[in-house]
């Protein structure tokens, strides 16, 4: 194992892996440190929706072959509430669609490509500190099999997600919001009952029907913030899904994965200090309702990859200096959209009847007004600032 590299990357999620891949294509060396095992990282079930910008990045950088073959292209979503169903036609409203392709598939494709290219991904290595970021000699302290060691770098990319160490090492201000509910998600062996995602607002709470393939569904339920899986036996999950989604044809199938995720919004500003740059969930978290997290992570590292390439080619620091500002424009738009979608579709646990009526009115507006539907559609498919 080397003890120095050009770019030290903490975290082998979509952000860290894609950055390492993009740098390699420009002849820039990197090492990725990942505290979990390869198996764990490849099995971790998370996001599923890719915006056009993300699919373009995967394809143009040579890791989109399986996504192009297996990804499901969707031209819209369905909204269900008060016994009604309405379709938001993204293609007609914006000219663009989305691709449903699991985050763990993106991660597998990137790991395979990095390893085939001789890339260094150190699994089961935990970064413990980032030092020297202000004096141009950054390093990452890490633990491997209980032994402490240091990796000297020219730059450090903190791609270590929402529970990593890089955000604290950067020490910037965070803007944050929590929500009084969580999402219970399952991956199940049952055919999707719809060819498009169904977002449902119901008096008992939000539900989402997504998918991974013609045989596998990905389903979510709004649950109370403090709920644990013990309170949700399988029979209760299926009953609640059928009721909230108004989907009698949804057949219970083997649950391959389950878990409860809190809803949270957070932005760290700025996303850089000295030689340390944050990307993805390390810098910002969105509630999953807008399907933005993985897309923001990929958009950040596209910019960071370009900025580092410009620095190594011509020692121009212009793109590095403006990295955070350029990312944050997209990030705050996605933060607003995600908070807005969350407020639109989740049942207020306090059960305020006035709020319920307002939500129904807004849902009717979004599904009947061309302007309002376009607002939803252009944000969902990814608004790049025009
Ligand atoms: P990740 O994927 O969390 O990767 C960070 C990696 O860093 C490692 N790590 C460390 N390694 C070494 N040393 C340390 N000290 C370390 N600390 C942490 C971790 O083990 C991990 O491997 O962050 P990244 O790359 O920024 O990617 C972000 C996305 O994972 C996230 O935004 C999305 O999953 C969010 N999200 C969704 N995003 C979408 O774009 N579309 C969706 O449809 C969508 N749905 C979702 C989601 C997230 C969900 N959950 C479970 C949080 C649905 C759910 C339920
Ligand atoms: C998913 O397929 O996992 C998914 C889809 C849409 C979301 C969140 C998650 O808003």
mmCIF file of C-alpha atoms and ligand atoms in Angstrom, residues 9-17 33-36 40-41 44-51 54 103 107 122 125-129 142 158-166 183-185 197 199 208 210 212 218 220 259-263 279-298 300 380, ligand 1:
data_model
loop_
_atom_site.group_PDB
_atom_site.id
_atom_site.type_symbol
_atom_site.label_atom_id
_atom_site.label_comp_id
_atom_site.label_asym_id
_atom_site.label_seq_id
_atom_site.Cartn_x
_atom_site.Cartn_y
_atom_site.Cartn_z
ATOM 1 C CA UNK A 9 -10.664 10.294 -1.299
ATOM 2 C CA UNK A 10 -12.587 9.304 1.836
ATOM 3 C CA UNK A 11 -15.611 7.122 1.050
ATOM 4 C CA UNK A 12 -16.532 4.616 -1.672
ATOM 5 C CA UNK A 13 -20.105 5.778 -2.303
ATOM 6 C CA UNK A 14 -21.207 7.177 -5.664
ATOM 7 C CA UNK A 15 -19.320 10.466 -5.016
ATOM 8 C CA UNK A 16 -15.929 9.017 -4.062
ATOM 9 C CA UNK A 17 -15.938 6.250 -6.668
ATOM 10 C CA UNK A 33 -10.446 4.794 1.691
ATOM 11 C CA UNK A 34 -13.659 2.972 2.644
ATOM 12 C CA UNK A 35 -14.429 1.840 6.166
ATOM 13 C CA UNK A 36 -16.872 -0.884 5.100
ATOM 14 C CA UNK A 40 -21.361 -4.284 2.348
ATOM 15 C CA UNK A 41 -20.981 -1.290 0.040
ATOM 16 C CA UNK A 44 -26.407 -1.280 0.590
ATOM 17 C CA UNK A 45 -29.825 -0.472 -0.900
ATOM 18 C CA UNK A 46 -30.517 3.206 -1.344
ATOM 19 C CA UNK A 47 -31.508 5.552 -4.139
ATOM 20 C CA UNK A 48 -32.957 4.589 -7.476
ATOM 21 C CA UNK A 49 -33.634 7.628 -9.641
ATOM 22 C CA UNK A 50 -31.052 9.089 -12.024
ATOM 23 C CA UNK A 51 -31.526 12.456 -13.674
ATOM 24 C CA UNK A 54 -26.307 11.680 -14.066
ATOM 25 C CA UNK A 103 -27.588 3.157 -6.537
ATOM 26 C CA UNK A 107 -21.609 1.531 -7.134
ATOM 27 C CA UNK A 122 -8.885 0.329 0.285
ATOM 28 C CA UNK A 125 -9.927 1.192 6.177
ATOM 29 C CA UNK A 126 -11.389 3.925 8.377
ATOM 30 C CA UNK A 127 -10.236 7.529 8.053
ATOM 31 C CA UNK A 128 -9.904 9.038 11.519
ATOM 32 C CA UNK A 129 -8.641 12.576 10.811
ATOM 33 C CA UNK A 142 -6.536 6.087 9.110
ATOM 34 C CA UNK A 158 -14.383 14.242 1.724
ATOM 35 C CA UNK A 159 -16.933 11.904 0.094
ATOM 36 C CA UNK A 160 -17.720 10.088 3.346
ATOM 37 C CA UNK A 161 -21.461 10.645 3.499
ATOM 38 C CA UNK A 162 -23.683 12.036 6.221
ATOM 39 C CA UNK A 163 -21.885 10.294 9.124
ATOM 40 C CA UNK A 164 -18.298 10.825 7.974
ATOM 41 C CA UNK A 165 -15.463 12.834 9.515
ATOM 42 C CA UNK A 166 -14.716 15.294 6.702
ATOM 43 C CA UNK A 183 -39.225 6.461 5.739
ATOM 44 C CA UNK A 184 -39.549 2.730 6.123
ATOM 45 C CA UNK A 185 -38.205 1.196 2.900
ATOM 46 C CA UNK A 197 -43.385 5.581 -9.814
ATOM 47 C CA UNK A 199 -46.240 8.988 -5.042
ATOM 48 C CA UNK A 208 -44.114 5.493 -2.614
ATOM 49 C CA UNK A 210 -40.796 2.435 -6.969
ATOM 50 C CA UNK A 212 -35.721 -2.002 -9.635
ATOM 51 C CA UNK A 218 -38.906 -0.805 -3.972
ATOM 52 C CA UNK A 220 -41.606 3.182 1.069
ATOM 53 C CA UNK A 259 -34.781 -0.309 7.011
ATOM 54 C CA UNK A 260 -35.931 2.999 8.462
ATOM 55 C CA UNK A 261 -34.286 6.268 7.369
ATOM 56 C CA UNK A 262 -34.863 9.609 9.092
ATOM 57 C CA UNK A 263 -35.772 12.558 6.884
ATOM 58 C CA UNK A 279 -18.825 16.272 -2.131
ATOM 59 C CA UNK A 280 -22.158 14.463 -1.896
ATOM 60 C CA UNK A 281 -23.867 13.652 1.405
ATOM 61 C CA UNK A 282 -20.753 14.780 3.310
ATOM 62 C CA UNK A 283 -21.707 18.332 2.313
ATOM 63 C CA UNK A 284 -25.498 18.188 1.988
ATOM 64 C CA UNK A 285 -28.427 15.927 2.804
ATOM 65 C CA UNK A 286 -31.907 16.049 1.286
ATOM 66 C CA UNK A 287 -35.065 14.216 2.337
ATOM 67 C CA UNK A 288 -35.492 11.381 -0.182
ATOM 68 C CA UNK A 289 -38.881 12.582 -1.518
ATOM 69 C CA UNK A 290 -37.313 14.509 -4.408
ATOM 70 C CA UNK A 291 -34.885 11.669 -5.346
ATOM 71 C CA UNK A 292 -31.974 14.114 -5.460
ATOM 72 C CA UNK A 293 -29.212 12.777 -3.150
ATOM 73 C CA UNK A 294 -27.256 10.561 -5.540
ATOM 74 C CA UNK A 295 -27.735 13.059 -8.376
ATOM 75 C CA UNK A 296 -26.275 15.888 -6.305
ATOM 76 C CA UNK A 297 -23.331 13.670 -5.322
ATOM 77 C CA UNK A 298 -22.557 12.944 -8.985
ATOM 78 C CA UNK A 300 -20.539 17.722 -7.284
ATOM 79 C CA UNK A 380 -37.711 16.483 -10.621
HETATM 80 P P1 LIG B 1 -22.522 7.575 0.607
HETATM 81 O O1 LIG B 1 -23.182 6.751 -0.426
HETATM 82 O O2 LIG B 1 -23.125 7.607 1.953
HETATM 83 O O3 LIG B 1 -21.009 7.090 0.700
HETATM 84 C C1 LIG B 1 -20.156 7.503 1.734
HETATM 85 C C2 LIG B 1 -19.164 6.385 1.992
HETATM 86 O O4 LIG B 1 -18.190 6.816 2.946
HETATM 87 C C3 LIG B 1 -17.921 5.762 3.846
HETATM 88 N N1 LIG B 1 -17.346 6.346 5.072
HETATM 89 C C4 LIG B 1 -16.053 6.248 5.418
HETATM 90 N N2 LIG B 1 -15.012 5.626 4.819
HETATM 91 C C5 LIG B 1 -13.781 5.717 5.437
HETATM 92 N N3 LIG B 1 -13.576 6.389 6.614
HETATM 93 C C6 LIG B 1 -14.600 7.032 7.227
HETATM 94 N N4 LIG B 1 -14.398 7.683 8.374
HETATM 95 C C7 LIG B 1 -15.905 6.970 6.634
HETATM 96 N N5 LIG B 1 -17.123 7.470 6.968
HETATM 97 C C8 LIG B 1 -17.981 7.080 6.019
HETATM 98 C C9 LIG B 1 -19.276 5.090 4.018
HETATM 99 O O5 LIG B 1 -19.158 3.759 4.494
HETATM 100 C C10 LIG B 1 -19.825 5.153 2.605
HETATM 101 O O6 LIG B 1 -19.494 4.010 1.848
HETATM 102 O O7 LIG B 1 -22.367 9.108 0.134
HETATM 103 P P2 LIG B 1 -22.290 9.758 -1.350
HETATM 104 O O8 LIG B 1 -21.251 9.063 -2.175
HETATM 105 O O9 LIG B 1 -22.199 11.201 -1.109
HETATM 106 O O10 LIG B 1 -23.678 9.409 -2.038
HETATM 107 C C11 LIG B 1 -24.868 9.980 -1.581
HETATM 108 C C12 LIG B 1 -26.036 9.001 -1.758
HETATM 109 O O11 LIG B 1 -25.696 7.763 -1.150
HETATM 110 C C13 LIG B 1 -27.332 9.530 -1.160
HETATM 111 O O12 LIG B 1 -27.465 10.917 -1.390
HETATM 112 C C14 LIG B 1 -28.559 8.841 -1.769
HETATM 113 O O13 LIG B 1 -28.610 7.476 -1.435
HETATM 114 C C15 LIG B 1 -29.821 9.530 -1.277
HETATM 115 N N6 LIG B 1 -31.032 8.881 -1.752
HETATM 116 C C16 LIG B 1 -31.497 9.108 -3.035
HETATM 117 N N7 LIG B 1 -30.790 9.862 -3.913
HETATM 118 C C17 LIG B 1 -31.195 10.001 -5.212
HETATM 119 O O14 LIG B 1 -30.516 10.687 -5.993
HETATM 120 N N8 LIG B 1 -32.323 9.384 -5.696
HETATM 121 C C18 LIG B 1 -33.090 8.606 -4.890
HETATM 122 O O15 LIG B 1 -34.048 8.028 -5.376
HETATM 123 C C19 LIG B 1 -32.704 8.477 -3.499
HETATM 124 N N9 LIG B 1 -33.417 7.697 -2.654
HETATM 125 C C20 LIG B 1 -31.717 8.002 -0.925
HETATM 126 C C21 LIG B 1 -32.930 7.424 -1.394
HETATM 127 C C22 LIG B 1 -31.230 7.643 0.335
HETATM 128 C C23 LIG B 1 -31.927 6.767 1.114
HETATM 129 N N10 LIG B 1 -31.339 6.411 2.361
HETATM 130 C C24 LIG B 1 -31.276 5.096 2.845
HETATM 131 C C25 LIG B 1 -30.467 7.368 3.028
HETATM 132 C C26 LIG B 1 -33.653 6.569 -0.601
HETATM 133 C C27 LIG B 1 -33.169 6.254 0.672
HETATM 134 C C28 LIG B 1 -34.012 5.346 1.514
#
